Coordinates of C-alpha atoms and ligand atoms in Angstrom, one line a residue:
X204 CA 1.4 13.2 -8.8
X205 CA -1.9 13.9 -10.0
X206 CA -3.1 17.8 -9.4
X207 CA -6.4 17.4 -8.5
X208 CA -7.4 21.1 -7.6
X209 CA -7.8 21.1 -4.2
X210 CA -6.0 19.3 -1.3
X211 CA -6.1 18.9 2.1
X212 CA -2.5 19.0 3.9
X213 CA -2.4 16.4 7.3
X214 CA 0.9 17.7 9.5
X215 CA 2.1 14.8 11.3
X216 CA 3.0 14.9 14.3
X217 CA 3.7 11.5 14.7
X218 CA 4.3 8.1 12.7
X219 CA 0.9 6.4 12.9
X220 CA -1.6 9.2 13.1
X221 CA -1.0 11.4 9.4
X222 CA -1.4 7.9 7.3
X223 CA -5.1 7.3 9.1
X224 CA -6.5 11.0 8.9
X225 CA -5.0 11.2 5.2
X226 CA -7.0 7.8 4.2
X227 CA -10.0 8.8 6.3
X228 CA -9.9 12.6 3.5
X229 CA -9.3 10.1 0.5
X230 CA -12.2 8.0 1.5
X231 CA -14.5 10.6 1.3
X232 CA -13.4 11.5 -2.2
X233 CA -11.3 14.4 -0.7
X234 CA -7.3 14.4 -2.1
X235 CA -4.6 14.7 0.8
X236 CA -1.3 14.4 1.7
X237 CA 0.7 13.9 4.5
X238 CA 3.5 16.5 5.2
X239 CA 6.1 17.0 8.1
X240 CA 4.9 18.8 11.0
X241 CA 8.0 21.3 10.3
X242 CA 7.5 22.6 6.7
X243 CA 7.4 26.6 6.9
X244 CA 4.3 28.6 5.9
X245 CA 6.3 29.6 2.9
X246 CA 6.4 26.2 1.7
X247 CA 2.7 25.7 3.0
X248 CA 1.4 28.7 0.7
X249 CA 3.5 27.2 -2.5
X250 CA 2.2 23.6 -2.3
X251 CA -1.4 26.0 -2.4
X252 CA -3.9 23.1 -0.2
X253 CA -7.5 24.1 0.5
X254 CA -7.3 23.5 4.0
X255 CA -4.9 22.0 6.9
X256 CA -5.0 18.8 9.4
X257 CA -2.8 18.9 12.4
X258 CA -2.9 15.0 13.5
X259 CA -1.8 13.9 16.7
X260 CA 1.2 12.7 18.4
X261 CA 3.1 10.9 21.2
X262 CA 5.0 14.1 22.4
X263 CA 3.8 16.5 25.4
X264 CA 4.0 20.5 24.2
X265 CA 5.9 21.2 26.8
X266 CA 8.7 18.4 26.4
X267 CA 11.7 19.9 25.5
X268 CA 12.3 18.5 21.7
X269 CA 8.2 18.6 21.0
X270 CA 7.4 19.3 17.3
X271 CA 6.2 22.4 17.1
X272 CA 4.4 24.6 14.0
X273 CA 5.5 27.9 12.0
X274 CA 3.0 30.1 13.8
X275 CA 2.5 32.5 10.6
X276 CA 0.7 28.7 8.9
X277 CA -2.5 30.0 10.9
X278 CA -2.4 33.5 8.9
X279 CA -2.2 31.9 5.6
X280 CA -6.2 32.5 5.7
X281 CA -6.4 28.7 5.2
X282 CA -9.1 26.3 7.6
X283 CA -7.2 24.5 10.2
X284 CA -8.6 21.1 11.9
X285 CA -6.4 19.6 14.7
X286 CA -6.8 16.2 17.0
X287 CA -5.2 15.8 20.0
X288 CA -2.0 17.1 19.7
X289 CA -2.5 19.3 17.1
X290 CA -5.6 20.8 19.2
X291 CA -2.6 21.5 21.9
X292 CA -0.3 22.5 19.9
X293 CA -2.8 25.4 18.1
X294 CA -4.0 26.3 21.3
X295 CA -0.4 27.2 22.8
X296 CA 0.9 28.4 19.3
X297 CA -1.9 30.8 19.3
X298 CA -1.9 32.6 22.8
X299 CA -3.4 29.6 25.2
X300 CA -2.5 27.2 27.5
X301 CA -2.1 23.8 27.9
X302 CA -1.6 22.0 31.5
X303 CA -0.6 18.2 32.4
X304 CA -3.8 16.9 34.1
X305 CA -3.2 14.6 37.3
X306 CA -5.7 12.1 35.4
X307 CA -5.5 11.1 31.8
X308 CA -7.9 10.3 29.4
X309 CA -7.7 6.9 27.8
X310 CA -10.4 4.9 25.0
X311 CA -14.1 5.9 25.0
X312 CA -15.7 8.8 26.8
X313 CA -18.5 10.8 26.7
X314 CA -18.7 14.0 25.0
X315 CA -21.4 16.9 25.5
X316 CA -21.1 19.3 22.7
X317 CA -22.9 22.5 22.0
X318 CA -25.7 23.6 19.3
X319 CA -24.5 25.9 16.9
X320 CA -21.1 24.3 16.4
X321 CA -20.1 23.3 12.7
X322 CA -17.7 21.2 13.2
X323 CA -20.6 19.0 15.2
X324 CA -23.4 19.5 12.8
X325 CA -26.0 16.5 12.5
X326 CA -24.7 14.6 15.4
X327 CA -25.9 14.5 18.7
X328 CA -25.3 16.0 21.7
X329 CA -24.0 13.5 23.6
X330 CA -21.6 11.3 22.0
X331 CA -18.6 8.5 22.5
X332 CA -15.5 9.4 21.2
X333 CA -12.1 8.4 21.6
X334 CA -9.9 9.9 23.6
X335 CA -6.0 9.4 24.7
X336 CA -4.2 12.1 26.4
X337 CA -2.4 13.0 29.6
X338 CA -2.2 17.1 28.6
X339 CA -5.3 19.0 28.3
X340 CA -6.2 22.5 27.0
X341 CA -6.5 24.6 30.4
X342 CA -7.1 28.1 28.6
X343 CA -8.5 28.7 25.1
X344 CA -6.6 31.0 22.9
X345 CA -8.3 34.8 22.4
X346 CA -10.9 34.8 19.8
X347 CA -11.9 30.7 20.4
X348 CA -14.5 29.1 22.5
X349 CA -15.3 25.8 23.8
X350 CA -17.6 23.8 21.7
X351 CA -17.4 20.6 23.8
X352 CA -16.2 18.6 26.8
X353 CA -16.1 15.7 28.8
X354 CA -16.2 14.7 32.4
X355 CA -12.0 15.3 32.7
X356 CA -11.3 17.2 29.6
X357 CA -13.0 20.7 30.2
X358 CA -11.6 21.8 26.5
X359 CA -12.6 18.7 24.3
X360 CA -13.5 21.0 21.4
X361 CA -12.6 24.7 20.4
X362 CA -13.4 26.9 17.8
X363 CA -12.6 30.0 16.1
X364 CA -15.5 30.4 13.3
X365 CA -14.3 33.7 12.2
X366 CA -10.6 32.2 11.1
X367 CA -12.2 28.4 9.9
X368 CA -10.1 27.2 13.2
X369 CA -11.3 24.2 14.9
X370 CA -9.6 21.2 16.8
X371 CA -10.4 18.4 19.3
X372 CA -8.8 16.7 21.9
X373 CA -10.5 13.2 20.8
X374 CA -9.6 11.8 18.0
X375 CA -11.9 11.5 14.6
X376 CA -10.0 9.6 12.9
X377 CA -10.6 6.2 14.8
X378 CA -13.4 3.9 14.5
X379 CA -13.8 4.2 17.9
X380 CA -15.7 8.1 17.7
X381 CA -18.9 7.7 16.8
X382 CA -19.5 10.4 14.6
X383 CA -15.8 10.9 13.7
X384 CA -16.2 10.9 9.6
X385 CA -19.3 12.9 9.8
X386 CA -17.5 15.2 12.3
X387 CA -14.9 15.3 9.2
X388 CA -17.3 16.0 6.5
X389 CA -18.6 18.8 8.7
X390 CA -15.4 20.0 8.6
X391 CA -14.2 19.5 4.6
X392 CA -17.4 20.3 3.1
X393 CA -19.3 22.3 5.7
X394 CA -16.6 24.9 6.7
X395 CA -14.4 24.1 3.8
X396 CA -16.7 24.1 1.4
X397 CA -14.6 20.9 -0.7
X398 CA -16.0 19.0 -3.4
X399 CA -15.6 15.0 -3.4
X400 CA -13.5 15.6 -6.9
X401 CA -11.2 12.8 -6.0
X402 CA -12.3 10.0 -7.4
X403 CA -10.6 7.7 -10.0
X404 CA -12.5 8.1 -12.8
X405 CA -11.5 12.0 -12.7
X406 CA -7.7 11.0 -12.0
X407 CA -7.2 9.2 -15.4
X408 CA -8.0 11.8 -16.9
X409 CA -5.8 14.1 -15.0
X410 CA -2.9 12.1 -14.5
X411 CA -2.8 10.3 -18.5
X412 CA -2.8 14.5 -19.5
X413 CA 0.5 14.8 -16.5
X414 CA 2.0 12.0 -18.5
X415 CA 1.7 13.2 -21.9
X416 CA 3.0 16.9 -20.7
X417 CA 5.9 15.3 -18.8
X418 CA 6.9 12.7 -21.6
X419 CA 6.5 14.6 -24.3
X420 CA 7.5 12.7 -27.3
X421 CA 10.3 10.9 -25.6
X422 CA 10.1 7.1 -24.9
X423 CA 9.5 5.5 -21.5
X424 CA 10.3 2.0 -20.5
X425 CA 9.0 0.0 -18.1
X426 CA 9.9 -3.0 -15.8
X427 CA 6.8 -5.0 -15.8
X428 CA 6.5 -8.1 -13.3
X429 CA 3.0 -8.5 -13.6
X430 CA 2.3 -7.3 -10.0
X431 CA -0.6 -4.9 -9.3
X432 CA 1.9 -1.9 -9.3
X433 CA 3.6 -2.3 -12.4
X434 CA 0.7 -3.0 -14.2
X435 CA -1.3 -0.4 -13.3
X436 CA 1.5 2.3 -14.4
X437 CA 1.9 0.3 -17.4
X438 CA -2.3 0.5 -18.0
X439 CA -2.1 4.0 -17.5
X440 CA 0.9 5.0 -19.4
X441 CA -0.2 3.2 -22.3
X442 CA -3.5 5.1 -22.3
X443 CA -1.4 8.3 -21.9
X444 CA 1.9 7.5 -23.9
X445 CA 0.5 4.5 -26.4
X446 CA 3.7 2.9 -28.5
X447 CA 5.8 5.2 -26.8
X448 CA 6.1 2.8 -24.0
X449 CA 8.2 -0.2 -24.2
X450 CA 6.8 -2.4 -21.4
X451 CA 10.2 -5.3 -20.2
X452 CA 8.5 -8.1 -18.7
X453 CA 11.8 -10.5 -17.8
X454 CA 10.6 -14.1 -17.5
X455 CA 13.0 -15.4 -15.3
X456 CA 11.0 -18.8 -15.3
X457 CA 10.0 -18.7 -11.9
X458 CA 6.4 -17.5 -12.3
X459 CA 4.0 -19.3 -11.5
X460 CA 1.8 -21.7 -13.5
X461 CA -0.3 -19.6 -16.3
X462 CA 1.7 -16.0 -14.9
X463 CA 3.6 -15.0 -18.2
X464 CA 1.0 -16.0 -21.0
X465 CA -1.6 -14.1 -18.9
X466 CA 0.8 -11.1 -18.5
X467 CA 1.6 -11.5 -22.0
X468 CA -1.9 -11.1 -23.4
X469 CA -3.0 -8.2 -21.2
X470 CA -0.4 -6.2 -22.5
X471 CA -0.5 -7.4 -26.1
X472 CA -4.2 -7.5 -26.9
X473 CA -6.0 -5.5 -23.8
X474 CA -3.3 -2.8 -23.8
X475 CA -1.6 -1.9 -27.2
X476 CA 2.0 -1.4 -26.1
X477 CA 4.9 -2.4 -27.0
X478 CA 5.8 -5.3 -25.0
X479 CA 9.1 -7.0 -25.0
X480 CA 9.1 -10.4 -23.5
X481 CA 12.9 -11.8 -22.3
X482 CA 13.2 -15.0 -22.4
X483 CA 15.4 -15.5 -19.6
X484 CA 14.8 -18.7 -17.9
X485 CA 17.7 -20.8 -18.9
X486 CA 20.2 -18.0 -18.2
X487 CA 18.3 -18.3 -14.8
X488 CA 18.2 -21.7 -14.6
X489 CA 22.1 -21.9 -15.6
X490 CA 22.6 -18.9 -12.7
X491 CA 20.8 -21.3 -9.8
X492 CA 22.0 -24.6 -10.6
X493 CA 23.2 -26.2 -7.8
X494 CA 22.5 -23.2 -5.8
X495 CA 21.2 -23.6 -1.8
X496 CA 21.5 -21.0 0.1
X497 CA 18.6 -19.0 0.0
X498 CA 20.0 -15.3 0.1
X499 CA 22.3 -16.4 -2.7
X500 CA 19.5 -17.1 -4.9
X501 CA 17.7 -13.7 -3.8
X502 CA 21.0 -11.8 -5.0
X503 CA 21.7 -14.3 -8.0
X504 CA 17.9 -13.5 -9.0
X505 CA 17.9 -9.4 -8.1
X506 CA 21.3 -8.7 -9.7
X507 CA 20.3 -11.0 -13.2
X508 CA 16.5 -9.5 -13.4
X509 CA 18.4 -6.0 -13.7
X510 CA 21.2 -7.2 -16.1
X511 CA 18.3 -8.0 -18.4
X512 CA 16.2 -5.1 -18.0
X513 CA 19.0 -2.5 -18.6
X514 CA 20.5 -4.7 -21.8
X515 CA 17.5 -4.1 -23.2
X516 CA 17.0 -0.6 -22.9
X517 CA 20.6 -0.3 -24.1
X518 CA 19.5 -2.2 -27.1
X519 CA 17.0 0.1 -27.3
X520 CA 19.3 2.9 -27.5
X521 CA 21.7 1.4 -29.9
X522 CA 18.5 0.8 -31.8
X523 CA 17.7 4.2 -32.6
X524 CA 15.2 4.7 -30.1
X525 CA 16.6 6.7 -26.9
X526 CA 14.8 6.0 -24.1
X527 CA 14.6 9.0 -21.7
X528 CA 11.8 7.7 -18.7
X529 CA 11.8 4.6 -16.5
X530 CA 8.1 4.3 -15.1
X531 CA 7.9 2.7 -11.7
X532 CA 5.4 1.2 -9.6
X533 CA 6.4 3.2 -6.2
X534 CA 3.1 3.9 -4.0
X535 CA 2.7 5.9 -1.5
X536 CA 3.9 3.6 2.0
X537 CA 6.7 3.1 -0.2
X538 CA 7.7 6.7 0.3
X539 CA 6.4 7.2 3.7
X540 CA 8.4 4.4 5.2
X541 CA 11.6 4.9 3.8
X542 CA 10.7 9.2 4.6
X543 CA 12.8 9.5 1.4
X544 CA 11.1 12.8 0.5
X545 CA 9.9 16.0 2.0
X546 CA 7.3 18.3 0.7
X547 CA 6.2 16.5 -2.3
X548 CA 6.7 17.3 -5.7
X549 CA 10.1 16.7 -6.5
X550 CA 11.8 13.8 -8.6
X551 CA 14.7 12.2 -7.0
X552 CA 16.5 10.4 -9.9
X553 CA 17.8 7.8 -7.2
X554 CA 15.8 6.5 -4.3
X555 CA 16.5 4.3 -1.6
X556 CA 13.3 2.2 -2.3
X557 CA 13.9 -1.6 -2.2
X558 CA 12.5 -1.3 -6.1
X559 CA 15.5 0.6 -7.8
X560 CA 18.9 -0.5 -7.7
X561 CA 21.3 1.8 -8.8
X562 CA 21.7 2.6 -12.7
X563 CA 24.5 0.9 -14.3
X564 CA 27.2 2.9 -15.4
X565 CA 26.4 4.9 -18.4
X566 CA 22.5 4.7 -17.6
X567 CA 20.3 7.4 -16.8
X568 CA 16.5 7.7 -16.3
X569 CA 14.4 10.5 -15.4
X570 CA 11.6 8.8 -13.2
X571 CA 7.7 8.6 -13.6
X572 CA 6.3 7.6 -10.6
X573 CA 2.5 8.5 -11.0
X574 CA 1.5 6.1 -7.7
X575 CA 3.5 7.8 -5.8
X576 CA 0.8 9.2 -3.8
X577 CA -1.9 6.3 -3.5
X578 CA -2.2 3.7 -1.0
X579 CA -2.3 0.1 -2.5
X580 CA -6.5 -0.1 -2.5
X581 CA -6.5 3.1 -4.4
X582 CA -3.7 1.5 -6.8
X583 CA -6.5 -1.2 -6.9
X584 CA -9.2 1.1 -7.8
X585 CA -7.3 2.6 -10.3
X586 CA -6.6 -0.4 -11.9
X587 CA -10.1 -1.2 -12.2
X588 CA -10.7 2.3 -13.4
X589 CA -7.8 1.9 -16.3
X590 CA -10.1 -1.7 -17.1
X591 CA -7.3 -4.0 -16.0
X592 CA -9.4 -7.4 -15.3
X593 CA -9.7 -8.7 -11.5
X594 CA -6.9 -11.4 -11.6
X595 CA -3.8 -8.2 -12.1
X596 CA -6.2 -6.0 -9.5
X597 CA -6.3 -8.9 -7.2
X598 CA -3.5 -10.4 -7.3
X599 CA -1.8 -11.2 -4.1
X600 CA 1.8 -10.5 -3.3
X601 CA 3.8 -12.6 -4.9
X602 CA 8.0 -12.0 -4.4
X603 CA 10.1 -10.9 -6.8
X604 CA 12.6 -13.9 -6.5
X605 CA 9.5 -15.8 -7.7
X606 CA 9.4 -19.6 -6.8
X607 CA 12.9 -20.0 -6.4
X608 CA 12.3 -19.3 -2.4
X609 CA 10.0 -21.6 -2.7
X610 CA 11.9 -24.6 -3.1
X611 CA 13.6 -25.2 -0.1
X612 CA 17.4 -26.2 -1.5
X613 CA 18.4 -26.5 -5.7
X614 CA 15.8 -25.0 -7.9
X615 CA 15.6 -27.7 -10.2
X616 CA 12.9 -28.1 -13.7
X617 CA 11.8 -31.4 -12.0
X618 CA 10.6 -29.0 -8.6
X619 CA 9.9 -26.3 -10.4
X620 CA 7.2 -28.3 -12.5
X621 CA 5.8 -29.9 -9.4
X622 CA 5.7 -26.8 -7.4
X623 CA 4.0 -25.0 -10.5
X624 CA 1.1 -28.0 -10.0
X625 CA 0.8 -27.7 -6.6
X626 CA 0.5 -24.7 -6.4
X627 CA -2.3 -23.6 -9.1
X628 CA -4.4 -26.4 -7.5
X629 CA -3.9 -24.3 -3.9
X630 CA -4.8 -21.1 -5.7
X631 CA -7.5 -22.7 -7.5
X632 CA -9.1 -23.8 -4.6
X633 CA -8.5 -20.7 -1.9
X634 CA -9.0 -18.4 -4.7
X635 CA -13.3 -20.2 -5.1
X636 CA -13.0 -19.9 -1.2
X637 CA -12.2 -16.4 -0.6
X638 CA -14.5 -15.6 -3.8
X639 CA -17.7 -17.6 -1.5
X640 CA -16.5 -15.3 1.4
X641 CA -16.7 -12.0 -0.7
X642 CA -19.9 -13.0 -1.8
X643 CA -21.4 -13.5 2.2
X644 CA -19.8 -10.7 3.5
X645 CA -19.8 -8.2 0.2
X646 CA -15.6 -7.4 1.9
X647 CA -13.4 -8.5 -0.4
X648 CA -10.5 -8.4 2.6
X649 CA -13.3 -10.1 5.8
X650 CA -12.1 -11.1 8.8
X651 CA -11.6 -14.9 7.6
X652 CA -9.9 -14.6 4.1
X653 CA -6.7 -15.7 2.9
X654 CA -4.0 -13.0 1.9
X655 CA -2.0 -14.6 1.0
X656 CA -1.6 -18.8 -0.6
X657 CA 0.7 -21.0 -1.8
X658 CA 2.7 -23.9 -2.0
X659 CA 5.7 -24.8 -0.5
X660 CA 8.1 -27.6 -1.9
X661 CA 10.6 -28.7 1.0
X662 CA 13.4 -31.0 0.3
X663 CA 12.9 -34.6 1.2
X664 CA 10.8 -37.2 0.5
X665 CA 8.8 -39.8 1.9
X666 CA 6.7 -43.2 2.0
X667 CA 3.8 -43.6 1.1
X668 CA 0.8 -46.0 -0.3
X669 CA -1.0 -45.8 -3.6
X670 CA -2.8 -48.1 -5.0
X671 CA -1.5 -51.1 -3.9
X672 CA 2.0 -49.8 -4.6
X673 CA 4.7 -47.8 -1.8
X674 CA 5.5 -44.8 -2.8
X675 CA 8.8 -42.8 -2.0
X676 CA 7.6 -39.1 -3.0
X677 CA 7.9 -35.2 -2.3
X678 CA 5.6 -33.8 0.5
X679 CA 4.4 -30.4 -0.6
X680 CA 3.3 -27.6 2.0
X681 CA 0.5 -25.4 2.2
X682 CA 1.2 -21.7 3.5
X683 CA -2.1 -20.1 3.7
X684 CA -2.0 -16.7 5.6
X685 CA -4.0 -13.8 7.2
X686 CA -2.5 -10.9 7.2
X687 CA -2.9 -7.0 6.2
X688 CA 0.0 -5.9 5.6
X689 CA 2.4 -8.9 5.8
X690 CA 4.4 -7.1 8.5
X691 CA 2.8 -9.2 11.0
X692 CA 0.9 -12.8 9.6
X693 CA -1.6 -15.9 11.2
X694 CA -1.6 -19.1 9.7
X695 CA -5.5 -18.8 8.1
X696 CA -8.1 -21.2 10.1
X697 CA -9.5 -22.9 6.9
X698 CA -12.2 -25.2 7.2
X699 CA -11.0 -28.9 7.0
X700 CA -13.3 -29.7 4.1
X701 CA -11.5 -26.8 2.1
X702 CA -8.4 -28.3 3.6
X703 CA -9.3 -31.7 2.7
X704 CA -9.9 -30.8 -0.8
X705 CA -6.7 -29.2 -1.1
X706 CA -4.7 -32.3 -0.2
X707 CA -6.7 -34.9 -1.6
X708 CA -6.3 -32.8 -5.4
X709 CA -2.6 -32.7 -4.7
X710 CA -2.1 -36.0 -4.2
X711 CA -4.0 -37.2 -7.1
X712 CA -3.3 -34.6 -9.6
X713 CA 0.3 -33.7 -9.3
X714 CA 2.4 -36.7 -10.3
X715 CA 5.5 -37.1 -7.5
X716 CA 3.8 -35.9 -4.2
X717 CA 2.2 -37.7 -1.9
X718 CA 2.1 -36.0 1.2
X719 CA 0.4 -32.5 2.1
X720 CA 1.2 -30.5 5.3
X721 CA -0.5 -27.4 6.8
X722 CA 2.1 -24.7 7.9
X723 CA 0.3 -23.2 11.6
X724 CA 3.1 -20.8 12.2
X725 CA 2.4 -17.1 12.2
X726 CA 5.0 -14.3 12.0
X727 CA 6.5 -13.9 14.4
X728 CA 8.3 -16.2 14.8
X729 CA 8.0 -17.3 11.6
X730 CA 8.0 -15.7 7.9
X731 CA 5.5 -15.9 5.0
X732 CA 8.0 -17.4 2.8
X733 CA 10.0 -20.2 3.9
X734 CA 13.1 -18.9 2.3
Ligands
XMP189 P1 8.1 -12.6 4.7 O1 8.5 -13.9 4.1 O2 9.3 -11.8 5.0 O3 7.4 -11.9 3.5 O4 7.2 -12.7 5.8 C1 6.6 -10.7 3.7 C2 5.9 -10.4 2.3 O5 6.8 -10.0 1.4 C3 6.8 -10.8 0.3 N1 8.2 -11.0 -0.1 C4 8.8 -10.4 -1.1 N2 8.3 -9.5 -2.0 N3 10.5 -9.4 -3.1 C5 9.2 -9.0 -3.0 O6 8.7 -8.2 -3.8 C6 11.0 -10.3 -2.2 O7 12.2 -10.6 -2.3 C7 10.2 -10.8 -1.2 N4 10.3 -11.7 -0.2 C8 9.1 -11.8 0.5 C9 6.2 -12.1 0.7 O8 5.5 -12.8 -0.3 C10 5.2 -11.6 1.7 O9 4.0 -11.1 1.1

């Protein structure tokens, strides 16, 4: 992880809240990171932040199993900011009480805040925040005072100047509070007295000089799919590492039209690496022959992409040149969702991450990981920083099992070729759309743009007219999808001209389709894929 040298630490004290407060920090050029609400003071001092977040959380002080915090975290001399629960949970940690009100506090209300607070410099006195609690702070611990309340909530804000302690009941982190960032920036530049140091241009720099300490003048490899991650460590290990990185890219021939020979010549001539390009697509095509079922192809795909990567590094090996790191692309939710790690900072040499499977026997990397703390916009950023061009930054998910799952039934080269077509003529096309949509709205993600496009090649066929002639052909399907984070997905409302241009370039350009269909499923219940 890059050392930038200050950080902000956000405790969580429950799932959804520490991500938000910790992207709310980063956006305002501020580094932090997300820890568990239990990690001791001890460990608190080591990990040496500039200044503390205690989000909020589900739980009521008073239940029985409630998080709770290492009291001696508030003598560590360090500024302390806590929302919601982490306003409770400082007020009863430090001496005060907290009651269960007979009415709670739900969505917008009205706050009336003092002059003279920090915390609520610049902003008026009467503002909307957001507010969602049943408990409330009934007494303020000794030394604090209220800085602002509202119609229920008699302690919406309290401070302790003297010790940098602050904390609200309403939450600043949400859109919803009005002044919530600048209520932030009060807090992390105002009392904290932080400097917006955490921007990309400064973390290549830091994090090439990480690399080059860490590698020494061993040799890294690096599984390169040509997705955004992969890339970017790639980018940025070449600029650290140079020819001491030998970049894998496995063609398993299931790429889509253009992929590899793009892929090829960003790492060749933009990046001067040493790039290894396996030529695996007729051990792949061999593999899948005749093959239906769609988790067989996933495992038939997985298990071969590995067999090539790790007979290459053993060639490597056998070749005189020991290779000591494997560089992934593992980013940040990556970590959070599977909680794999504690207190950051150390190396597992195994994770559970969906990325990794287990080293053959004989096989052992040390890890580099250097996006292991950035959230996938900031992977983007970076990847812009590092001067990778738009179509890498940009580029939409795309599964590792490649178009394989996208032929419903036997991959075959005959499919394969017409789903290649079909599919760069649905790119082509939603790719221009979403770029006329950036340019309105100046959002590269707005509320209307596709996430994610493609084509889908099902297995039948049927009849249709050209010319003058019947035509017995393959229907291909359009999957077109909003979505921000695939978990959840809506079938994108196109316009039917865009729609209509779509189809109509299909049907003339790719030889053996003549049918187009328009998949308005969302997930649930359906998936993005098909397969
Ligand atoms: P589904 O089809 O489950 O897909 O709605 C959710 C998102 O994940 C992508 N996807 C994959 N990505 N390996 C990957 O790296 C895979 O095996 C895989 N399967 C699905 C899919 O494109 C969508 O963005």
């Amino acid at each position: 992880m890059a050392q930038t040298t200050q950080k902000v630490l956000v405790f969580d004290f429950g799932a959804q809240y520490g991500q938000l407060i910790a992207r709310r920090v980063r956006d305002l050029h501020v580094y932090s990171e997300i820890v568990p609400c239990d990690i001791s003071a001890d460990e608190v001092r080591a990990m040496e932040p500039s200044a503390l977040i205690l989000s909020g959380g589900p739980a009521s002080v008073y239940a029985e199993d409630a998080p709770s915090i290492d009291p001696a975290i508030f003598d560590l001399g360090l500024p302390v900011l806590g929302f919601c629960y982490g306003h409770q949970i400082m007020a009863v940690t430090l001496g005060g009480e907290v009651a269960h009100s007979e009415v709670g506090e739900y969505g917008p209300a009205t706050l009336a805040c003092d002059n003279g607070s920090a915390l609520f410099e610049g902003t008026p006195m009467e503002q909307t925040v957001w507010m969602s609690h049943r408990d409330a702070v009934d007494r303020v611990p000794e030394g604090f005072h209220v800085t602002a309340r509202t119609e229920v909530c008699p302690v919406a804000a309290m401070e302790c100047p003297e010790r940098k302690l602050y904390s609200t009941q309403f939450h600043p982190e949400v859109r919803h509070t009005e002044y919530g960032q600048q209520i932030l920036k009060n807090f992390l530049f105002g009392v904290c007295g932080l400097a917006q140091d955490w921007t990309m241009d400064n973390l290549v720099e830091t994090m090439t000089a990480e690399i080059r300490e860490k590698v020494g003048g061993d040799r890294v490899i690096l599984a390169l799919s040509g997705g955004v991650d992969s890339s970017v460590v790639a980018a940025l290990c070449s600029r650290a590492i140079g020819k001491q990185l030998t970049c894998v890219f496995v063609n398993h021939g299931l790429l889509r039209k253009g992929e590899p020979e793009q892929v090829e010549e960003v790492f060749t001539k933009q990046f001067d690496v040493d790039f290894i390009h396996v030529h695996a697509e007729e051990r792949y095509a061999k593999l899948l022959d005749g093959v239906t079922e769609p988790e067989e192809k996933r495992r038939i795909i997985g298990t071969q992409f590995w067999e090539e990567f790790f007979a290459v590094a053993q060639q490597l090996e056998e070749g005189g040149r020991p290779v000591t790191y494997l560089a992934q692309g593992t980013i940040y939710p990556d970590i959070i969702e599977s909680g794999a790690r504690k207190t950051g900072g150390k190396t597992a040499t195994i994770k559970s991450h969906h990325n990794l499977i287990p080293f053959p026997e004989g096989v052992h990397f040390d890890l580099i990981e250097p996006l292991d703390h950035f959230f996938k916009d900031e992977v983007r950023e970076l990847g812009l920083a590092l001067g990778l061009p738009e179509h890498i930054v940009y580029r939409q998910p795309f599964p590792g099992p490649g178009l394989a799952i996208r032929i419903i039934g036997a991959v075959s080269p005959e499919k394969l070729e017409i789903l290649k077509n079909a599919d760069a003529i649905v790119r082509e096309e939603l790719d221009a759309y979403n770029q006329r949509l950036f340019e309105e709205t100046g959002e590269r993600n707005s509320e209307h743009s596709c996430w994610q496009y493609f084509a889908v090649l099902p297995d039948i066929k049927s009849v249709g007219v050209m010319g003058d002639e019947r035509t017995y052909a393959r229907p291909v399907i359009l999957r077109a999808v909003e979505s921000s984070d695939a978990m959840t997905a809506d079938w994108a409302k196109l316009p039917y001209d865009v729609l209509a241009k779509i189809s109509s370039r299909i049907v003339a350009e790719v030889p053996g389709v003549n049918r187009v269909a328009y998949d308005i499923t969302s997930k649930p219940p359906a998936t993005i894929e098909w397969e």
